[in-house]
mmCIF file of C-alpha atoms in Angstrom:
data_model
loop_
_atom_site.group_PDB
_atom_site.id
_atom_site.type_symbol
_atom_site.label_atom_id
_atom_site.label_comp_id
_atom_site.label_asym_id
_atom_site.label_seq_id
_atom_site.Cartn_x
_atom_site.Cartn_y
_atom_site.Cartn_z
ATOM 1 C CA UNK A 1 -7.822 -17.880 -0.101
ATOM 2 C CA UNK A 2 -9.043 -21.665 -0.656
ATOM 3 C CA UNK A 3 -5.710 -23.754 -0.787
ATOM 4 C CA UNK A 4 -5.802 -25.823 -3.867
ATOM 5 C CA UNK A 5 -2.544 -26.848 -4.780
ATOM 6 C CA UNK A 6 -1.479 -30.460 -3.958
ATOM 7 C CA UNK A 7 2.007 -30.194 -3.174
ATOM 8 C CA UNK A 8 2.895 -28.551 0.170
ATOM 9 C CA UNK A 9 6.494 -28.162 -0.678
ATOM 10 C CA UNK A 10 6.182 -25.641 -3.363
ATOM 11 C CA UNK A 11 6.641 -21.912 -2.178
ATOM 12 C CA UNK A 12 6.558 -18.934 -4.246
ATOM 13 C CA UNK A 13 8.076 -15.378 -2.770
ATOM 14 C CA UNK A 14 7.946 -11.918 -3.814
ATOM 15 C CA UNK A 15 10.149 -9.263 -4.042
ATOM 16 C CA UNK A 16 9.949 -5.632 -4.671
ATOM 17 C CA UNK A 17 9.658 -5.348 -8.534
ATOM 18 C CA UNK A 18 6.898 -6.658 -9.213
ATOM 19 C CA UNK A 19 4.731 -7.665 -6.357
ATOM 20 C CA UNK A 20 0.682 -7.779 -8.277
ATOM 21 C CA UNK A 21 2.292 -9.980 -10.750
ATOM 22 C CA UNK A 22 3.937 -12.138 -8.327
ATOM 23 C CA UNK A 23 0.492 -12.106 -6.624
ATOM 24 C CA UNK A 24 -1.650 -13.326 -9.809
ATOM 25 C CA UNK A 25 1.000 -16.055 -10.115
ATOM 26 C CA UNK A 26 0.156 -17.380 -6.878
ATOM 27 C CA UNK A 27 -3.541 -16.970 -7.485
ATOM 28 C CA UNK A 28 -2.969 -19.189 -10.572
ATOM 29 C CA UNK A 29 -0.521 -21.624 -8.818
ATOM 30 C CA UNK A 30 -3.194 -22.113 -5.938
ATOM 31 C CA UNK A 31 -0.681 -21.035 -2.810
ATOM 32 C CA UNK A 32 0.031 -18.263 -0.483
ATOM 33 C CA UNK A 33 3.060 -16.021 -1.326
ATOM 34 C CA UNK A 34 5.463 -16.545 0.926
ATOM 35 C CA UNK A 35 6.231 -14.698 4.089
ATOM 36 C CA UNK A 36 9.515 -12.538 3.849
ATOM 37 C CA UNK A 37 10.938 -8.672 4.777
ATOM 38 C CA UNK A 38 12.591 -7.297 2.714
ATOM 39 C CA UNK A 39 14.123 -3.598 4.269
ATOM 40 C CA UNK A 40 17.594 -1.641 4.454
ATOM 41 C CA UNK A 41 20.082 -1.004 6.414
ATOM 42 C CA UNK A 42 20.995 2.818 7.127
ATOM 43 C CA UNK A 43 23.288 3.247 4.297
ATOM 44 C CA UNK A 44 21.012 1.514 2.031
ATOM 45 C CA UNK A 45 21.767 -2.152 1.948
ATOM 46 C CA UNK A 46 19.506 -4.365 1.120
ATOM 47 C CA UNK A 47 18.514 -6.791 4.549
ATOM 48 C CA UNK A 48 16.399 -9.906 3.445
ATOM 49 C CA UNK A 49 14.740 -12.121 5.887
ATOM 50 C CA UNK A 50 12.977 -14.592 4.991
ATOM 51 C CA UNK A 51 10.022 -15.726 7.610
ATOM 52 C CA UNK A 52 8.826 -19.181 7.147
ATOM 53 C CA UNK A 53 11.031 -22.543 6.956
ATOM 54 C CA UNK A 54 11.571 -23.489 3.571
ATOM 55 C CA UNK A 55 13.821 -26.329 4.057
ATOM 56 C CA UNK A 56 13.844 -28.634 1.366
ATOM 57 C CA UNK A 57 11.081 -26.861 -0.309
ATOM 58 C CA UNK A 58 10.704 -26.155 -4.402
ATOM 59 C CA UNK A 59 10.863 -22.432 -4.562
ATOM 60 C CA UNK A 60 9.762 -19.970 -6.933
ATOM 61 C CA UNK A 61 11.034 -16.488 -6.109
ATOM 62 C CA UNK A 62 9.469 -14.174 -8.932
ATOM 63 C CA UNK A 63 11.662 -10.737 -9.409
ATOM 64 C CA UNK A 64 11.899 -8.663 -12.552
ATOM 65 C CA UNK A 65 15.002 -6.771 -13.023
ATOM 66 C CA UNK A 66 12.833 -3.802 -14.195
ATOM 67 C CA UNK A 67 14.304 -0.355 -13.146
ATOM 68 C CA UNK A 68 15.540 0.242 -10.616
ATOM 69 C CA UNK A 69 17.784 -2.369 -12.251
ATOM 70 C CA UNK A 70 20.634 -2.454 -9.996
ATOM 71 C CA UNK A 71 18.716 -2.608 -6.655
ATOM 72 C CA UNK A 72 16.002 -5.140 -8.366
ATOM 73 C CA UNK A 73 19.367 -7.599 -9.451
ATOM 74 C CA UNK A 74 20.654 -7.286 -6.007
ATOM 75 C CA UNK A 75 17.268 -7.851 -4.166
ATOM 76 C CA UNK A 76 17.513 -10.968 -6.619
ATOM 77 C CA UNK A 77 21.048 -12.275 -5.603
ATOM 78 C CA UNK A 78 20.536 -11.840 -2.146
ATOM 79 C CA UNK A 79 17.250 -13.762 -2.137
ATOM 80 C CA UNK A 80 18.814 -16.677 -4.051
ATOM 81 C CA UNK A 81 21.931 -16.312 -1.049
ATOM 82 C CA UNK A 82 19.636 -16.819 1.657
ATOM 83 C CA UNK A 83 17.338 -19.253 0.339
ATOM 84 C CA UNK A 84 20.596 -21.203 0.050
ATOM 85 C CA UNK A 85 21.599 -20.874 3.205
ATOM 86 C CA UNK A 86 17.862 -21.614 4.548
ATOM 87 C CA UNK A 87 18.545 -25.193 2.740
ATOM 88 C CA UNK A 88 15.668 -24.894 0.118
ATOM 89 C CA UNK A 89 15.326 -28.000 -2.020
ATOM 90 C CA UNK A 90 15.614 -25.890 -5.484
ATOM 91 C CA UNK A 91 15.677 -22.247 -6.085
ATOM 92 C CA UNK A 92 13.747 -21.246 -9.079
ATOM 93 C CA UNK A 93 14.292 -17.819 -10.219
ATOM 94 C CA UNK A 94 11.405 -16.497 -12.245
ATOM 95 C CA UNK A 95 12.601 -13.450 -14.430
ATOM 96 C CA UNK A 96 9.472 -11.846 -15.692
ATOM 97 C CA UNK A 97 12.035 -9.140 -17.310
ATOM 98 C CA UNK A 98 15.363 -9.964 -17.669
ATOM 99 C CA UNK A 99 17.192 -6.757 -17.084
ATOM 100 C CA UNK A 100 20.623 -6.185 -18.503
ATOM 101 C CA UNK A 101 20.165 -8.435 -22.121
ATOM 102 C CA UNK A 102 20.429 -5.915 -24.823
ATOM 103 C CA UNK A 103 24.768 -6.398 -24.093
ATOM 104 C CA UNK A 104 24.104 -9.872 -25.862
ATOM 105 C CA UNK A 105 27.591 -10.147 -27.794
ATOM 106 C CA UNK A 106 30.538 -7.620 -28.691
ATOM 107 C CA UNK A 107 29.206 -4.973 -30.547
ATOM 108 C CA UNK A 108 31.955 -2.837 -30.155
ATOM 109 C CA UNK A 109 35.796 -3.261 -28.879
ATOM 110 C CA UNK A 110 35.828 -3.709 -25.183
ATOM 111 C CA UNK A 111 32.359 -3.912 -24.835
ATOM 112 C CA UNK A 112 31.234 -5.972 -21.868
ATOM 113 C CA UNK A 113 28.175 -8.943 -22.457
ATOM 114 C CA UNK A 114 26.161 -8.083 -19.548
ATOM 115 C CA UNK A 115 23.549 -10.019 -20.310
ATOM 116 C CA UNK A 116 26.327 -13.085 -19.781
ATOM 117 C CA UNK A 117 27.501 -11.337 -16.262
ATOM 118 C CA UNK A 118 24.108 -11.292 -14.572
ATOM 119 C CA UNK A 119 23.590 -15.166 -16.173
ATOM 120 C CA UNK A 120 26.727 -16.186 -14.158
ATOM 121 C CA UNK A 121 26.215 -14.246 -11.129
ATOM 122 C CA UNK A 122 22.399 -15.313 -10.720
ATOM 123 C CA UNK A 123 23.967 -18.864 -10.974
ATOM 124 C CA UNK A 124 26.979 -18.166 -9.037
ATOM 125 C CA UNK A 125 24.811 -17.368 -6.114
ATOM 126 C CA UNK A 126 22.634 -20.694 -6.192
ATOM 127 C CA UNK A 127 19.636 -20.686 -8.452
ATOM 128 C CA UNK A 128 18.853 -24.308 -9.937
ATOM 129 C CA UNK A 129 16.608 -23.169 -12.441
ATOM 130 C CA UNK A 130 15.599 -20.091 -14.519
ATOM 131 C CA UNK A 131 11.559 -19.276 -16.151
ATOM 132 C CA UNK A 132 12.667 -16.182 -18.399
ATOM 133 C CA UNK A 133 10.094 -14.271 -20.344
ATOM 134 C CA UNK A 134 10.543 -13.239 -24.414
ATOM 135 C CA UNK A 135 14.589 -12.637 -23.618
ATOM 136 C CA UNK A 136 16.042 -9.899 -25.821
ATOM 137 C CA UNK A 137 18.505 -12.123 -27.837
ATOM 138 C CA UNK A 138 17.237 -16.586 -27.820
ATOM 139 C CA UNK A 139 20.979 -16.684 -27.108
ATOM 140 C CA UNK A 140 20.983 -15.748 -24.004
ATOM 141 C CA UNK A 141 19.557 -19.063 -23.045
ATOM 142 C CA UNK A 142 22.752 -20.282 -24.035
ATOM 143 C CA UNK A 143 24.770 -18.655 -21.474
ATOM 144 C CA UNK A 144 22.972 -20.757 -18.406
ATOM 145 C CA UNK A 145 24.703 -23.727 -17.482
ATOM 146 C CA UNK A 146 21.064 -24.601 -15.398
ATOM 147 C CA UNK A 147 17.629 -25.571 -16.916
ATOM 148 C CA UNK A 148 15.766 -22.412 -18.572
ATOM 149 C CA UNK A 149 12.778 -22.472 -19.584
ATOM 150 C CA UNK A 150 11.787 -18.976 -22.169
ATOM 151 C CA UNK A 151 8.044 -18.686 -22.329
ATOM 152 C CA UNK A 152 6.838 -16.237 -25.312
ATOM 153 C CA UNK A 153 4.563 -13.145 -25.012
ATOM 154 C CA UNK A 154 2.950 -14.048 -28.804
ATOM 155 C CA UNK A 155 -0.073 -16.707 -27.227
ATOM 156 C CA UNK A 156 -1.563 -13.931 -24.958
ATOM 157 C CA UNK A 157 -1.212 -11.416 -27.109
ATOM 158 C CA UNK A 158 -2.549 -13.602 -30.465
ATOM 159 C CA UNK A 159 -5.570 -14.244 -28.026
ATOM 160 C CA UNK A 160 -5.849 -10.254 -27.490
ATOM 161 C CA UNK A 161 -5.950 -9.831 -30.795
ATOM 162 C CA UNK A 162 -8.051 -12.873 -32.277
ATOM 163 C CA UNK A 163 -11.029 -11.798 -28.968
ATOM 164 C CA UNK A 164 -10.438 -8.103 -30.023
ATOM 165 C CA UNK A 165 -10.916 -8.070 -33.602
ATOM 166 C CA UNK A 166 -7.839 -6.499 -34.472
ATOM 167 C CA UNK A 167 -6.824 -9.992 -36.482
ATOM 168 C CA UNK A 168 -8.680 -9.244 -39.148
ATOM 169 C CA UNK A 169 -7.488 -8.166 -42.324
ATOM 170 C CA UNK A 170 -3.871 -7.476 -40.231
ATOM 171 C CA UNK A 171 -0.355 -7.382 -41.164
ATOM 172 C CA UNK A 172 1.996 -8.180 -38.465
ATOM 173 C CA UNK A 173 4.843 -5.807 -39.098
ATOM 174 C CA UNK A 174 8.645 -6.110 -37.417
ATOM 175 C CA UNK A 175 10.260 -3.075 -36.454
ATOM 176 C CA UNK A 176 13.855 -4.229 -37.583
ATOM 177 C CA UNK A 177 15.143 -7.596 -39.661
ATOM 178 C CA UNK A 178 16.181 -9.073 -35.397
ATOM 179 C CA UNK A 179 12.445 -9.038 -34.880
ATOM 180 C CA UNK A 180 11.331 -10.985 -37.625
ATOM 181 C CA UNK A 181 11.718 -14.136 -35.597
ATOM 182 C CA UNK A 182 8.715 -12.453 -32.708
ATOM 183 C CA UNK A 183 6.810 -11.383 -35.887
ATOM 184 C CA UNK A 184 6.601 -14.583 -37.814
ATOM 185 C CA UNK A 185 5.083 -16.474 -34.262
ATOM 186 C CA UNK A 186 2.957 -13.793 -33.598
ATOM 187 C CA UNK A 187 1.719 -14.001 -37.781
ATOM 188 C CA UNK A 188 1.301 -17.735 -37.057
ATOM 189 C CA UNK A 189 -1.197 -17.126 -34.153
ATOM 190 C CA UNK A 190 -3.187 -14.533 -36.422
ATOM 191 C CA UNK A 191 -2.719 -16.208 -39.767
ATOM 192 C CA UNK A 192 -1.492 -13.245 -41.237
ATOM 193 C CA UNK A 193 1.344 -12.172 -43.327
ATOM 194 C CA UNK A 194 4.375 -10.355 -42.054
ATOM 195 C CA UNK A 195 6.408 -6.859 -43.224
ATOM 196 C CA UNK A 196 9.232 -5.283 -42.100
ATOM 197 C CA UNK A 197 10.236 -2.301 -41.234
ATOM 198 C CA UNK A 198 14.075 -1.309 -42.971
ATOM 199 C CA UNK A 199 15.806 0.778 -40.425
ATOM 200 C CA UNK A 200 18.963 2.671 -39.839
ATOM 201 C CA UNK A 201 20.056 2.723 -36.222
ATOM 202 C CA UNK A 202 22.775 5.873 -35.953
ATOM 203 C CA UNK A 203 23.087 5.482 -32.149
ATOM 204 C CA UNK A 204 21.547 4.311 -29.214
ATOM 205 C CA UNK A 205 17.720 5.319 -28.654
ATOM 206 C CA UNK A 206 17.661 6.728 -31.928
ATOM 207 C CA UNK A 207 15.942 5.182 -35.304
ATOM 208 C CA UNK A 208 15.652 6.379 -38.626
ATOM 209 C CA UNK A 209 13.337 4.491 -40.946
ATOM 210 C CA UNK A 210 13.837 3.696 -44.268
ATOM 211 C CA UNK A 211 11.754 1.896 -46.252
ATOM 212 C CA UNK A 212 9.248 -0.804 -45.508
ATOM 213 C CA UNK A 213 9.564 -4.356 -46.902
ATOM 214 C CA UNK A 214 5.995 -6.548 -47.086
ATOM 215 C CA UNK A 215 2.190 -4.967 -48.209
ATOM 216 C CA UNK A 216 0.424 -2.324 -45.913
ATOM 217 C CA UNK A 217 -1.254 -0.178 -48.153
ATOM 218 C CA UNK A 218 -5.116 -0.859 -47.012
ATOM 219 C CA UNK A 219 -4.392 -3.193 -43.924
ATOM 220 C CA UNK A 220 -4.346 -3.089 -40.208
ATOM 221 C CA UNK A 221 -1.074 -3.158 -39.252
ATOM 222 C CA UNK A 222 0.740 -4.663 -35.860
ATOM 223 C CA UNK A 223 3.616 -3.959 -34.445
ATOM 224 C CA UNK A 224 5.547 -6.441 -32.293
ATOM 225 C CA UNK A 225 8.471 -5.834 -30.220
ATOM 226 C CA UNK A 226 10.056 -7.630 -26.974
ATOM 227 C CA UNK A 227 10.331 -4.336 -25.593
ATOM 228 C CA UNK A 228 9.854 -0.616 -25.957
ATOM 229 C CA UNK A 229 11.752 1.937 -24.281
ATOM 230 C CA UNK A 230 11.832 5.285 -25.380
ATOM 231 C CA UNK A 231 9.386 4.441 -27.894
ATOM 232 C CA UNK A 232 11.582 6.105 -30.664
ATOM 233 C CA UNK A 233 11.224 2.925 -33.291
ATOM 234 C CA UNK A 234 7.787 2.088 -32.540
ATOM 235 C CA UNK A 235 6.788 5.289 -32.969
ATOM 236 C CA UNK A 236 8.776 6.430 -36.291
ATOM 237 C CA UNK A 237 7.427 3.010 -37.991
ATOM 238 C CA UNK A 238 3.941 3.517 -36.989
ATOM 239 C CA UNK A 239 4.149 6.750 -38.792
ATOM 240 C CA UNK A 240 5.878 5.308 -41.794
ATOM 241 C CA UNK A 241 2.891 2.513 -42.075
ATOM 242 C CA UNK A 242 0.864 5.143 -41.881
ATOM 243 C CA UNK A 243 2.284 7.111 -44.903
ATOM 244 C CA UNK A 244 2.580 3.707 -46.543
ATOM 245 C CA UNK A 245 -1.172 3.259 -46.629
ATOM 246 C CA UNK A 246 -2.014 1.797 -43.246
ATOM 247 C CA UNK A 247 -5.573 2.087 -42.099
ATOM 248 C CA UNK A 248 -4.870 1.401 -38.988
ATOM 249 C CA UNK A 249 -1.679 0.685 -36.311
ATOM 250 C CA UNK A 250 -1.428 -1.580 -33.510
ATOM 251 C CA UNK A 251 1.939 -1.644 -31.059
ATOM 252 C CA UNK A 252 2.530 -4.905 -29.108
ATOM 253 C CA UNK A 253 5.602 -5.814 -26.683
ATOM 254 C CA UNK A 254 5.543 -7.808 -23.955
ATOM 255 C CA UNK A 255 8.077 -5.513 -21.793
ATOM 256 C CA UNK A 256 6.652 -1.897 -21.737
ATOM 257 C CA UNK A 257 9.969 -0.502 -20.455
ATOM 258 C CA UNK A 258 8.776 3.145 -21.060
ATOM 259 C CA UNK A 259 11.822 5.126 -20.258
ATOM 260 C CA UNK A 260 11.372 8.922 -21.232
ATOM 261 C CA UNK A 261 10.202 9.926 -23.615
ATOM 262 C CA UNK A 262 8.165 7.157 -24.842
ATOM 263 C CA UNK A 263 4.997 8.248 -22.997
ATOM 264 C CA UNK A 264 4.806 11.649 -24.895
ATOM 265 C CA UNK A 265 6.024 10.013 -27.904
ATOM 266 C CA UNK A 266 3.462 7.561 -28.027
ATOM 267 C CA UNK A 267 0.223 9.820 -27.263
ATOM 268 C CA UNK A 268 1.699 12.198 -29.921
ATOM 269 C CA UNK A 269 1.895 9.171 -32.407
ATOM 270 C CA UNK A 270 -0.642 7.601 -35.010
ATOM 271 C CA UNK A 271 -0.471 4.114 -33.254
ATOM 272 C CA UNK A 272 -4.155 3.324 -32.235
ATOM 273 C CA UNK A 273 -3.606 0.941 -29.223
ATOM 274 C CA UNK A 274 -0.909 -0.085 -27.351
ATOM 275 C CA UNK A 275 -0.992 -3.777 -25.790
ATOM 276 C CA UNK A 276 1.832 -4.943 -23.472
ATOM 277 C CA UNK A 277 1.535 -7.578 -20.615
ATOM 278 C CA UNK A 278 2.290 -6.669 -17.215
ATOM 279 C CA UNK A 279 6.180 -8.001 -17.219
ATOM 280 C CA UNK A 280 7.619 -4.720 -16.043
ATOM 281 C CA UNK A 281 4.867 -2.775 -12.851
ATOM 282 C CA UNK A 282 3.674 0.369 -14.033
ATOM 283 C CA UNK A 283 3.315 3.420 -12.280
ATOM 284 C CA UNK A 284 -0.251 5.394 -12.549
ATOM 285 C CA UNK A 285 1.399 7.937 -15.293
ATOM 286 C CA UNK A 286 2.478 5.707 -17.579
ATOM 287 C CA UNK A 287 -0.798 3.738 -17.970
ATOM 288 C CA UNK A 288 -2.466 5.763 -20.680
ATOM 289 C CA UNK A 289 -4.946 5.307 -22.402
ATOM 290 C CA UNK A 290 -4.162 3.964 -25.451
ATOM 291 C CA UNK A 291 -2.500 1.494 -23.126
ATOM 292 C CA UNK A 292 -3.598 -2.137 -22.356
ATOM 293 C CA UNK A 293 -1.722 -4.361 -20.436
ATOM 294 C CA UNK A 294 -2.829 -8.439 -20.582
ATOM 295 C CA UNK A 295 -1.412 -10.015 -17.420
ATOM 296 C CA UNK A 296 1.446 -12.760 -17.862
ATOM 297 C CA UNK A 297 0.256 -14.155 -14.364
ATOM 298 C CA UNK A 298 -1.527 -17.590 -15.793
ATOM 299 C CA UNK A 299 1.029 -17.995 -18.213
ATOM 300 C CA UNK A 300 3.464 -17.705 -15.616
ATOM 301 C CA UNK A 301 1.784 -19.840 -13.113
ATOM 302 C CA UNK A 302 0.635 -22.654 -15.358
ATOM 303 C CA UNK A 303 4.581 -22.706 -15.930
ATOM 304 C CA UNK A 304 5.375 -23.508 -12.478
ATOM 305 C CA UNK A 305 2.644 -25.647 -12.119
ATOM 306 C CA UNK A 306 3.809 -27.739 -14.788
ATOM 307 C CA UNK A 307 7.302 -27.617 -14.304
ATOM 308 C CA UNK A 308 6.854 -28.570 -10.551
ATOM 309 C CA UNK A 309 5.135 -31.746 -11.792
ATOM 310 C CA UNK A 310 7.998 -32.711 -14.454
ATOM 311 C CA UNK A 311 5.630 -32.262 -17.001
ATOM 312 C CA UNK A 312 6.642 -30.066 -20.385
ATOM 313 C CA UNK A 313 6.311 -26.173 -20.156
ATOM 314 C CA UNK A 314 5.939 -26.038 -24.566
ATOM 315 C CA UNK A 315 2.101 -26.588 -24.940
ATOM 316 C CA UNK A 316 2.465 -22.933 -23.749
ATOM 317 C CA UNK A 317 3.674 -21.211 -26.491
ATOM 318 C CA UNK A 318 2.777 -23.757 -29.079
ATOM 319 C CA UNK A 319 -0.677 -22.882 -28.792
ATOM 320 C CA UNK A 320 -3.093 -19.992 -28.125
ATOM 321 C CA UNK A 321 -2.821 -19.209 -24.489
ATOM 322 C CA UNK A 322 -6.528 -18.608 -22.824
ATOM 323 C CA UNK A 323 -6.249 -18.009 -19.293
ATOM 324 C CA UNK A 324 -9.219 -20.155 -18.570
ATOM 325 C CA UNK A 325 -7.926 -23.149 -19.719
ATOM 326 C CA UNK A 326 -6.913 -26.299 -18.181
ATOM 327 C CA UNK A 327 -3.077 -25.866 -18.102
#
């Protein structure tokens, strides 16, 4: 690949999670991925080595802490570790999907934050600077003591939609009152108007819908989450803006988690199309297809390319994002 990148001292590595993302970064960026090994040790710890000098060297180490969580955070911790210890200039840690963030705050009685935990341990082990992508809860950016810079999902997918079609005479619905915040960007992107879907939540994974606040009856409807898992909400308030007078319905999120079982679920449902970006690496059986997946790779790499050059990441999620475009 033609080097075209100016600036000899920015790297960008790969670990496991995600590793065609992390490619189409670099691709975007203009550089090489790094070389590293990443193996175990008999008993199953995790043995990093990285294979090139990167001393005093911007780095961008790109890891989503996609399942498996626990072994994608560690890979993560002991990547920042070493690049420490190898005397990098800065250690930026790109989070594609920031595992761990739906314990955001005390929900409960002696209820961990987790999402607070993993901030302070991916800091505790030497990261200078965090790119997150659409975080569960904006307060989580609160619990870095380091720069972080939260890109949002909304411009590629607005530009899916606008290229698509599916703007047009579209409602872009919220799942639950949280969302409303991700709906009304997204609604600015397609001009549109916004409804929301009234929910009881009786425990985890499971949704019951109750009414719908906003017009449907005759529109194209859009769902937008930052996530889906199991599918269960998506799925229950697709059907409800169906019986509501929906002509047609749309899901959007930019992290397709897909735990069981939201594959079934979502095959068995009404929802027409399902667009996510390509946060979280699929396996073969859970691309579908009603599934699309829009790639988060220029987005991601006109990031670092911007933020390696001190110049402001928020032209990209104040406008449109086209991947073609001079970033």
């Amino acid at each position: 690949m033609e080097q075209q990148y100016f600036d000899p001292k920015l790297k960008i590595f790969a670990l496991n999670s995600n590793r065609p993302l992390a490619q189409k970064i670099a691709d975007t960026v203009g550089v090489e991925l790094g070389k590293l090994s990443v193996d175990r040790f008999s008993d199953g710890e995790i043995r990093i080595n990285i294979e090139e000098s990167i001393r005093g060297d911007n780095v961008y180490v790109i890891q989503s802490t996609s399942a498996p969580v626990n072994d994608n955070l560690m890979e993560l911790l002991i990547m920042i570790d070493a690049l420490r210890r190898a005397s990098a200039n800065t250690i930026n840690v790109v989070i594609p999907y920031y595992g761990y963030a739906r314990q955001d705050r005390k929900a409960r009685s002696r209820e961990p934050i987790t999402a607070k935990l993993v901030a302070n341990m991916l800091e505790k082990a030497g990261a200078s600077r965090i790119v997150a992508l659409d975080l569960h809860a904006a307060q989580i950016q609160g619990f870095f003591d380091i720069p972080l810079d939260h890109l949002m999902g909304a411009p590629l997918l607005a530009d899916y939609f606008i290229n698509h079609g599916i703007s047009e005479n579209a409602v872009v619905v919220s799942p639950d009152h949280g969302g409303v915040t991700r709906a009304r960007a997204l609604a600015e992107f397609l001009k549109a108007p916004i409804a929301i879907i009234d929910k009881r939540r009786p425990k985890a994974n499971v949704a019951e819908v109750m009414n719908i606040i906003g017009n449907v009856a005759g529109k194209r409807c859009i769902l937008i989450d930052d996530m889906i898992d199991t599918a269960g909400t998506i799925t229950l308030g697709s059907q409800a803006l169906i019986d509501a007078g929906a002509t047609e319905v749309y899901a959007s999120c930019t992290h397709p988690v897909l735990s069981d079982p939201a594959i079934e679920r979502l095959e068995k449902s009404p929802i027409k199309q399902i667009i996510v970006t390509d946060s979280i690496n699929l396996p073969a059986e859970k691309r579908i297809d009603k599934l699309v997946q829009v790639s988060v790779g220029p987005l991601m790499g006109a990031a670092i390319k911007r933020i390696n050059e001190n110049r402001p990441v928020s032209p990209l999620f104040k406008n449109r994002f086209r991947a073609d475009d001079k970033w």
